[in-house]
Amino acid sequence: MIIAVDGPTASGKGTLARALAGHFGLPHLDTGLLYRAVGRQVVLNGGNPDSETDALAACNFPMDLLNEPELRSEVTGGFASRVSIHPAVRNALYERQRNFALQAGGAVLDGRDIGTVIAPEAEVKLFVQASVEARAARRYAEMIETGRTCTLKEIAMGLKERDERDANRKDAPLRAADDAIVLDTSELGRDAAIAEAIELVKRKIS
Ligand code: C5P
């Protein structure tokens, strides 16, 4: 079984995807991390994230970059969103994601275009959304908890900017697949959102 979990930044899709993977005993891939690694590698190369050539060269990032804590920062998220616009970058990362989705036994993938591009045949597609206020508050708490300095206003502005870029790019824009189930987590705590996601998957496959 392939479970596709898509949605905007800080909607809770990563938490839900990990919980679904644990519950159904499936491997999980956070595809945003791949784009973050490309964004980070461009900067390490001294390149420009808005240049398709520089971004494509950064797709050869070393695997251990995926473990670098800096990958989780808002700044790297911004670079990721910029490199993800380039079709050559999306192409370069396609195979790895597609192979992960097609492995025997199935998988859970979370991202922006899993249900629409990477695994359109997924048995279950969840589109996780939440208000900008709820998402900014969550991301702010996460940043403070991990010792980063930022303001709530900065976070909300960054989220809006990224939403806009992700939803309006030409190639694989952020959108719910026609057959996706929409789950709004604005008013749900972590455990309630996980319980709801598990219930939705069970209902869909029964
Ligand atoms: O999900 P996360 O915030 O880690 O993703 C970082 C950025 O990577 C997103 O803002 C988006 O631009 C890009 N991305 C994408 N397609 C995916 C996953 C992430 O374009 N499947």
PDB file of C-alpha atoms in Angstrom, residues 1-2 26-29 96-109:
ATOM      1  CA  MET A   1       0.000   0.000   0.000  1.00  0.00           C
ATOM      2  CA  ILE A   2       1.276   3.464  -0.916  1.00  0.00           C
ATOM      3  CA  LEU A  26       5.607   0.903   6.322  1.00  0.00           C
ATOM      4  CA  PRO A  27       8.874   2.713   5.508  1.00  0.00           C
ATOM      5  CA  HIS A  28       8.626   6.502   5.346  1.00  0.00           C
ATOM      6  CA  LEU A  29      10.300   9.122   3.146  1.00  0.00           C
ATOM      7  CA  ARG A  96      14.691   8.230  -5.992  1.00  0.00           C
ATOM      8  CA  GLN A  97      11.200   9.114  -4.752  1.00  0.00           C
ATOM      9  CA  ARG A  98       9.456   6.923  -7.315  1.00  0.00           C
ATOM     10  CA  ASN A  99      11.646   3.904  -6.423  1.00  0.00           C
ATOM     11  CA  PHE A 100      10.924   4.443  -2.749  1.00  0.00           C
ATOM     12  CA  ALA A 101       7.181   4.518  -3.458  1.00  0.00           C
ATOM     13  CA  LEU A 102       7.318   1.334  -5.542  1.00  0.00           C
ATOM     14  CA  GLN A 103       9.288  -0.832  -3.097  1.00  0.00           C
ATOM     15  CA  ALA A 104       7.726  -4.185  -2.243  1.00  0.00           C
ATOM     16  CA  GLY A 105       5.199  -3.920   0.577  1.00  0.00           C
ATOM     17  CA  GLY A 106       4.499  -0.234   0.030  1.00  0.00           C
ATOM     18  CA  ALA A 107       5.556   3.023   1.645  1.00  0.00           C
ATOM     19  CA  VAL A 108       4.461   6.343   3.080  1.00  0.00           C
ATOM     20  CA  LEU A 109       5.815   9.491   1.417  1.00  0.00           C
TER      21      LEU A 109
END
